[in-house]
XYZ file of C-alpha atoms in Angstrom:
471
model
C -0.265 -0.148 0.021
C 2.616 2.441 1.094
C 4.747 1.673 -2.482
C 1.755 2.212 -4.090
C 1.421 5.429 -2.695
C 4.467 6.539 -3.058
C 4.342 5.288 -6.861
C 1.564 7.747 -7.372
C 3.661 10.692 -5.866
C 6.326 10.365 -7.752
C 4.164 9.751 -10.979
C 2.192 13.065 -9.728
C 5.607 15.118 -9.620
C 6.963 13.826 -12.798
C 3.662 14.816 -15.044
C 3.897 18.377 -13.064
C 7.286 18.303 -13.967
C 6.115 17.810 -17.849
C 3.933 20.150 -17.499
C 6.517 22.631 -16.243
C 9.168 22.002 -18.967
C 6.506 21.982 -22.011
C 4.609 25.307 -20.514
C 1.498 24.999 -20.624
C -0.577 28.078 -19.969
C -2.028 28.815 -16.460
C -3.827 30.856 -14.271
C -1.626 31.462 -11.083
C -3.851 33.885 -9.004
C -6.288 30.827 -8.065
C -5.882 26.848 -6.929
C -3.040 25.320 -5.286
C 0.002 27.518 -3.649
C 1.933 24.192 -4.044
C 1.457 23.438 -7.526
C 2.055 27.377 -8.417
C 4.875 27.205 -7.342
C 5.809 23.777 -8.957
C 4.843 24.758 -12.149
C 7.096 28.028 -12.036
C 9.956 27.285 -10.264
C 11.230 24.200 -12.180
C 11.512 26.225 -15.719
C 12.760 29.342 -13.422
C 15.438 27.103 -12.121
C 16.723 25.828 -15.430
C 16.843 28.948 -17.035
C 19.409 30.007 -14.212
C 20.669 26.790 -13.738
C 21.912 27.760 -17.689
C 22.798 31.285 -17.209
C 25.281 29.983 -14.184
C 26.567 27.464 -16.830
C 27.860 30.282 -19.106
C 30.037 31.323 -16.486
C 31.673 27.315 -15.652
C 32.044 26.349 -19.340
C 34.557 29.851 -19.524
C 36.264 28.908 -16.319
C 36.477 25.202 -17.322
C 37.545 26.109 -20.882
C 39.782 29.431 -19.982
C 41.308 27.588 -16.614
C 43.605 25.474 -18.941
C 45.204 29.083 -20.090
C 46.135 29.616 -16.940
C 45.739 32.059 -14.065
C 45.937 35.286 -15.725
C 43.057 34.323 -18.043
C 41.138 33.243 -14.929
C 41.689 36.165 -12.959
C 40.693 38.157 -16.178
C 37.033 36.133 -16.745
C 36.943 36.655 -13.227
C 37.559 40.572 -13.042
C 35.310 41.027 -16.216
C 32.664 39.369 -14.518
C 33.282 41.136 -11.537
C 32.691 44.451 -13.813
C 29.987 43.016 -15.819
C 27.706 42.267 -12.797
C 26.841 46.966 -13.434
C 25.232 45.688 -16.549
C 23.487 42.616 -14.898
C 22.334 45.155 -11.742
C 20.792 47.031 -14.830
C 19.456 44.753 -17.177
C 18.240 42.627 -13.770
C 16.685 45.870 -12.577
C 14.803 47.217 -15.167
C 13.950 43.448 -16.009
C 12.084 43.622 -12.537
C 10.358 46.390 -13.079
C 9.451 44.636 -16.392
C 8.411 41.173 -14.654
C 6.372 43.404 -11.470
C 3.728 45.314 -14.022
C 3.557 42.604 -16.596
C 2.245 40.106 -13.557
C 0.268 43.320 -12.377
C -1.270 43.233 -15.431
C -1.576 39.751 -16.518
C -3.164 39.586 -12.763
C -5.666 42.258 -13.583
C -6.069 39.735 -16.892
C -5.315 43.119 -18.918
C -3.569 41.130 -21.835
C -2.976 44.284 -23.802
C -1.839 46.442 -20.946
C 0.933 43.404 -20.202
C 2.067 43.726 -23.742
C 2.327 47.812 -23.789
C 4.377 47.221 -20.559
C 6.904 44.257 -22.128
C 7.447 46.349 -25.185
C 8.302 49.600 -23.493
C 10.613 47.883 -20.838
C 12.410 46.632 -23.555
C 13.288 50.518 -25.381
C 14.357 51.795 -21.653
C 16.230 48.932 -21.684
C 18.347 49.991 -24.837
C 18.483 53.283 -24.292
C 20.033 52.471 -21.161
C 22.603 49.983 -22.311
C 23.843 51.797 -25.287
C 26.281 54.096 -24.082
C 27.902 51.754 -20.836
C 28.282 49.328 -23.638
C 30.797 51.679 -26.194
C 32.223 53.064 -22.497
C 32.948 49.689 -21.706
C 34.332 48.749 -24.935
C 36.628 52.620 -25.371
C 38.222 51.666 -21.553
C 38.584 47.561 -21.326
C 42.164 48.302 -20.594
C 41.446 50.949 -18.032
C 38.690 49.000 -16.173
C 41.513 45.927 -15.945
C 44.020 47.637 -14.490
C 41.713 49.395 -12.179
C 40.565 45.761 -10.506
C 44.160 45.768 -9.658
C 44.835 43.435 -12.292
C 48.259 42.890 -13.253
C 50.168 43.981 -16.639
C 50.443 40.548 -17.699
C 46.614 39.628 -16.914
C 46.038 42.931 -18.844
C 48.158 42.155 -22.474
C 46.450 38.335 -21.761
C 43.143 39.357 -21.385
C 42.119 43.222 -22.897
C 40.502 41.253 -26.105
C 38.241 38.983 -23.232
C 37.302 42.600 -21.734
C 36.161 44.841 -24.459
C 34.265 41.963 -26.763
C 32.365 40.953 -23.195
C 31.381 44.724 -22.597
C 30.169 45.370 -26.406
C 27.957 42.079 -25.753
C 25.874 44.644 -23.341
C 23.384 44.711 -25.443
C 22.643 40.899 -25.501
C 22.685 40.519 -22.335
C 20.357 43.339 -21.392
C 18.064 41.980 -23.640
C 18.257 38.207 -22.751
C 17.539 39.363 -18.944
C 15.286 41.679 -19.440
C 13.040 39.638 -22.241
C 13.647 36.758 -19.717
C 11.542 39.171 -17.071
C 8.793 39.515 -19.373
C 7.937 35.970 -19.331
C 8.564 35.736 -15.828
C 6.076 37.869 -15.302
C 2.954 36.556 -17.420
C 4.145 33.309 -16.467
C 5.637 31.686 -19.266
C 8.400 30.808 -17.624
C 9.097 27.892 -19.730
C 9.947 29.713 -22.800
C 12.759 31.881 -20.855
C 13.781 28.381 -20.075
C 14.580 27.681 -23.798
C 15.857 31.025 -24.783
C 18.562 30.703 -21.857
C 19.041 26.808 -22.924
C 19.637 27.715 -26.742
C 22.049 30.595 -25.790
C 23.967 28.198 -23.765
C 24.102 25.120 -25.547
C 25.470 27.754 -28.726
C 28.337 28.441 -25.893
C 28.893 25.107 -24.992
C 29.764 24.050 -28.699
C 31.812 26.884 -29.728
C 33.711 27.973 -26.686
C 36.380 24.632 -26.676
C 36.169 24.733 -31.231
C 36.463 28.981 -30.635
C 39.401 28.865 -28.056
C 41.425 25.738 -29.204
C 40.436 25.808 -32.974
C 39.376 23.289 -35.679
C 40.508 22.786 -38.794
C 40.762 26.114 -40.694
C 39.050 27.918 -37.321
C 42.169 29.584 -35.749
C 42.325 28.999 -31.874
C 41.489 32.515 -30.156
C 42.839 31.999 -26.820
C 40.599 33.805 -24.460
C 39.233 35.436 -27.031
C 37.448 33.198 -28.052
C 35.700 32.296 -25.204
C 33.933 35.826 -25.447
C 32.841 35.170 -28.972
C 31.004 32.244 -28.387
C 29.219 33.406 -25.230
C 28.493 36.365 -27.160
C 27.356 34.595 -30.177
C 24.857 32.527 -27.759
C 23.520 34.914 -26.228
C 22.517 36.692 -29.148
C 21.287 33.269 -30.688
C 18.898 33.627 -27.427
C 17.881 37.173 -27.727
C 16.625 36.250 -31.303
C 14.841 33.053 -29.679
C 13.053 35.453 -27.716
C 11.512 38.121 -30.182
C 10.410 35.178 -32.268
C 7.968 34.657 -29.519
C 7.373 37.619 -28.547
C 5.733 38.116 -31.497
C 4.482 34.674 -33.307
C 1.148 35.548 -31.152
C 1.790 31.502 -29.161
C 2.957 33.443 -25.953
C 0.438 34.868 -23.060
C 2.409 38.329 -24.293
C 1.718 39.112 -27.693
C 3.414 42.207 -29.294
C 2.632 43.633 -32.710
C 3.981 46.287 -34.807
C 1.387 48.223 -33.118
C 3.506 47.806 -30.065
C 6.285 49.564 -31.182
C 5.342 52.504 -30.216
C 6.501 54.750 -27.776
C 3.991 54.984 -24.887
C 5.784 57.452 -22.794
C 3.820 57.022 -19.886
C 3.762 53.304 -19.438
C 7.465 54.212 -19.653
C 7.721 56.395 -16.931
C 5.719 54.442 -14.397
C 8.841 51.377 -15.202
C 11.130 54.008 -14.743
C 9.900 54.595 -11.142
C 10.171 51.003 -10.305
C 13.250 50.251 -12.417
C 15.644 53.195 -11.312
C 15.848 51.445 -7.366
C 15.570 48.202 -8.368
C 18.420 48.869 -10.814
C 20.690 50.787 -8.147
C 19.965 48.201 -5.469
C 21.188 45.372 -7.329
C 24.629 48.225 -9.041
C 24.919 48.902 -5.173
C 25.421 45.139 -4.075
C 27.816 44.589 -7.321
C 29.715 47.440 -6.165
C 30.090 45.749 -3.125
C 31.196 42.277 -4.782
C 33.300 44.605 -6.783
C 34.861 46.187 -3.810
C 35.485 42.591 -2.115
C 37.345 41.104 -5.447
C 39.493 44.201 -5.587
C 40.374 43.562 -1.867
C 40.933 40.120 -2.058
C 43.842 40.267 -4.931
C 45.185 42.964 -3.121
C 45.602 41.868 0.318
C 46.441 37.819 -1.450
C 47.428 38.614 -5.279
C 46.688 36.730 -8.515
C 46.320 33.293 -6.413
C 43.833 34.680 -3.815
C 42.018 36.329 -7.008
C 41.835 33.424 -8.685
C 40.805 31.260 -5.798
C 38.150 33.454 -5.083
C 37.441 34.129 -8.517
C 36.778 29.754 -9.115
C 34.481 29.641 -5.832
C 32.407 32.381 -7.108
C 31.281 30.890 -10.446
C 31.000 27.664 -8.409
C 28.830 29.404 -5.606
C 27.222 31.110 -8.509
C 26.054 27.555 -10.090
C 23.844 26.692 -7.069
C 22.825 30.617 -6.158
C 21.156 30.839 -9.645
C 18.661 28.344 -9.573
C 18.332 29.520 -5.647
C 17.263 32.853 -7.435
C 15.074 30.987 -9.966
C 12.863 28.962 -6.715
C 12.561 32.971 -5.311
C 11.359 34.041 -8.985
C 8.129 32.337 -8.345
C 7.695 34.570 -5.581
C 7.964 37.462 -7.597
C 5.598 35.956 -10.321
C 2.867 34.862 -7.601
C 3.016 38.468 -5.911
C 2.533 40.076 -8.691
C 0.128 38.432 -10.061
C -1.796 37.678 -6.990
C -1.945 41.441 -6.012
C -3.705 42.882 -9.523
C -6.277 39.998 -8.310
C -6.506 41.676 -5.088
C -5.725 38.554 -3.365
C -3.278 39.715 -0.881
C -3.188 36.550 1.384
C -2.576 34.473 -1.266
C 0.606 37.372 -2.132
C 1.738 36.774 1.513
C 1.407 32.780 1.783
C 3.039 32.597 -1.508
C 6.421 34.235 -0.219
C 6.420 32.716 2.783
C 5.944 28.889 0.976
C 8.306 29.916 -1.405
C 10.642 30.577 1.395
C 10.461 27.326 3.263
C 11.212 25.100 0.210
C 14.529 27.514 -0.885
C 16.176 27.385 2.713
C 16.055 23.790 2.397
C 17.585 23.705 -1.075
C 20.622 25.577 0.129
C 20.571 23.919 3.229
C 21.374 20.723 1.235
C 24.012 23.097 -0.624
C 25.498 24.318 2.314
C 26.430 20.933 3.549
C 27.961 19.993 0.276
C 30.197 22.873 0.018
C 31.168 22.059 3.540
C 32.239 18.412 3.196
C 32.856 18.646 -0.218
C 35.016 21.879 -1.421
C 38.200 19.640 -2.662
C 36.454 17.592 -5.243
C 34.283 20.075 -6.431
C 37.230 22.887 -6.846
C 39.296 20.167 -8.025
C 37.287 20.090 -11.457
C 38.161 23.707 -12.091
C 41.955 23.781 -11.186
C 44.594 21.868 -9.895
C 47.281 24.680 -9.236
C 47.480 24.199 -5.434
C 47.907 27.796 -4.061
C 44.152 28.518 -5.728
C 42.513 25.623 -4.840
C 43.260 26.351 -1.849
C 41.779 29.682 -1.230
C 39.344 28.131 -3.480
C 38.369 25.854 -0.801
C 38.269 28.583 1.899
C 35.950 31.086 -0.026
C 33.462 28.035 -0.124
C 33.597 26.733 2.922
C 32.966 29.911 4.868
C 30.538 31.370 2.400
C 28.351 28.305 2.541
C 27.756 28.771 6.205
C 25.200 31.620 5.822
C 23.504 29.890 2.704
C 19.989 29.034 4.425
C 19.609 32.701 5.347
C 20.212 33.768 2.301
C 18.209 31.733 0.516
C 15.073 33.419 2.518
C 16.360 36.363 2.355
C 15.887 36.218 -1.969
C 13.444 35.240 -2.067
C 11.868 38.261 0.598
C 14.205 40.123 -1.880
C 12.150 38.878 -4.646
C 8.641 39.433 -3.284
C 9.113 43.212 -2.691
C 10.593 43.922 -6.273
C 7.755 41.680 -7.452
C 5.280 43.924 -5.934
C 6.407 46.721 -7.613
C 8.199 47.752 -4.042
C 12.104 48.266 -5.561
C 12.972 51.048 -3.151
C 12.948 48.738 0.534
C 15.419 46.292 -0.838
C 17.305 49.061 -1.776
C 17.547 50.057 1.044
C 18.491 47.090 2.874
C 21.088 46.901 0.571
C 22.414 50.611 1.098
C 22.455 49.796 4.839
C 23.568 46.095 4.058
C 25.945 45.951 1.961
C 27.495 49.838 2.060
C 27.086 50.864 5.587
C 27.967 46.784 7.152
C 29.530 44.747 4.721
C 32.242 47.134 3.203
C 33.635 48.348 6.573
C 33.197 45.265 8.028
C 35.223 43.253 5.043
C 37.786 46.134 5.009
C 38.157 45.882 8.866
C 38.837 41.951 9.027
C 41.237 41.805 5.920
C 43.331 44.823 6.435
C 43.390 46.064 10.289
C 43.298 42.697 11.562
C 45.597 40.864 9.104
C 43.057 38.530 8.361
C 43.686 38.802 4.092
C 41.439 37.027 1.781
C 39.494 35.011 4.974
C 38.648 38.435 6.258
C 36.623 39.312 3.188
C 35.070 35.689 3.484
C 33.832 36.398 7.414
C 32.389 39.324 6.128
C 29.988 37.972 3.476
C 27.809 35.321 5.288
C 27.707 38.059 8.150
C 26.020 40.225 5.911
C 24.093 37.934 4.234
C 22.608 37.010 7.733
C 21.633 40.361 8.471
C 19.807 41.273 4.967
C 17.145 38.186 5.506
C 16.611 39.030 8.944
C 15.930 42.478 7.874
C 13.957 41.707 4.705
C 11.596 39.407 6.767
C 11.009 42.235 9.361
C 10.274 44.485 6.560
C 7.734 41.834 4.807
C 6.215 41.290 7.319
C 5.181 44.553 8.246
C 2.817 44.650 4.828
C 3.631 48.000 3.711
C 4.316 46.369 0.215
C 1.040 45.231 -0.415
C -0.496 48.454 -0.830
C 2.079 49.732 -4.217
C -0.049 50.957 -7.039
C 2.041 50.247 -9.912
């Protein structure tokens, strides 16, 4: 009897998994919250997992080129987090507004919000992309890169900064799909992008037949081509009439009132992530300064591994943003709150498992990416120390995404200013330099700050101001 019950549960879970990946359109404002989280979270987890694989694929192949190439990838990614921050900020605004319109059963309003967010994203990123290409060498030098690192990797940095538009659109349009509940389309776009990157990365780095070996430059080209193809797939679905959000030629017209509303949500959301990104950049620079190239390479290796697991957790938390936005649109405030708390519980369990993995098996994981003993030592230390705060981080990211999904992007911005700039950075500097802990001091400051963020976010969430936000 017990075995039969188990088989039925497994069969039901598999059935829901297939539905989630297939992407059948659902009404997420009614019915089981657990089922809604599952249907949204599965494709979102895969989507974020695909995004994290981008960095790991580059790291895996580039690690064969030496520590200067690894350091280049890490330092460039640290700077690109500013671009990611802007892209995520605008995508959060798009997710919140599209989800709210879908919850209101206003498909025309959802399409309008989607197109205007795309115009906004393009306008914001063009100048930054050009500046990044022009000042690539100066950026690496400012990040504390050694001269040999700059000589090795400036072309990589230049191409990656030039691909900022593809990065922006990939994040932004997936935010539109997530807000609409079309998470499977977002998942497939990143799967396509990542598939091309996996094939092209070794091909362009090492060369094959008439294709010359391009080294680290080939890694940048592979990633850029992959992301660009993913964006083309996104636009195909936006305009083919098969997604929840349907764009037409008429949608291309600029609607300034909608753009202004998006800006009001997007600027604090963007600033919110820029605050966190600048904090990570400062930490990376502090590690490089106190531990030099080996510590920098170890820290960057650890961060890529960490992001591989954090992004799926972020995918789970994205389900909360969609459910909050659509539930508020449907005026069901109780469902919105229950969705967040239940999602937080699932994310805490997931991050707890990841924490155990990093505490007990860090050497095995790090050994897959680098065989340099000194680099391994720093990477293992970073993994173990940072993972101690994972459960809190899992809950905290759900709370932050809940605020953003409601359109209340100012509250997480306030939290980030206080906890990153006024707490984490001074603590890291104090431990690393004043107490001479070096890179270890930076590693210790990270889980402490994330715990403070989670406690603060939970208190503000329970106060319920986010339920009153109008967008």
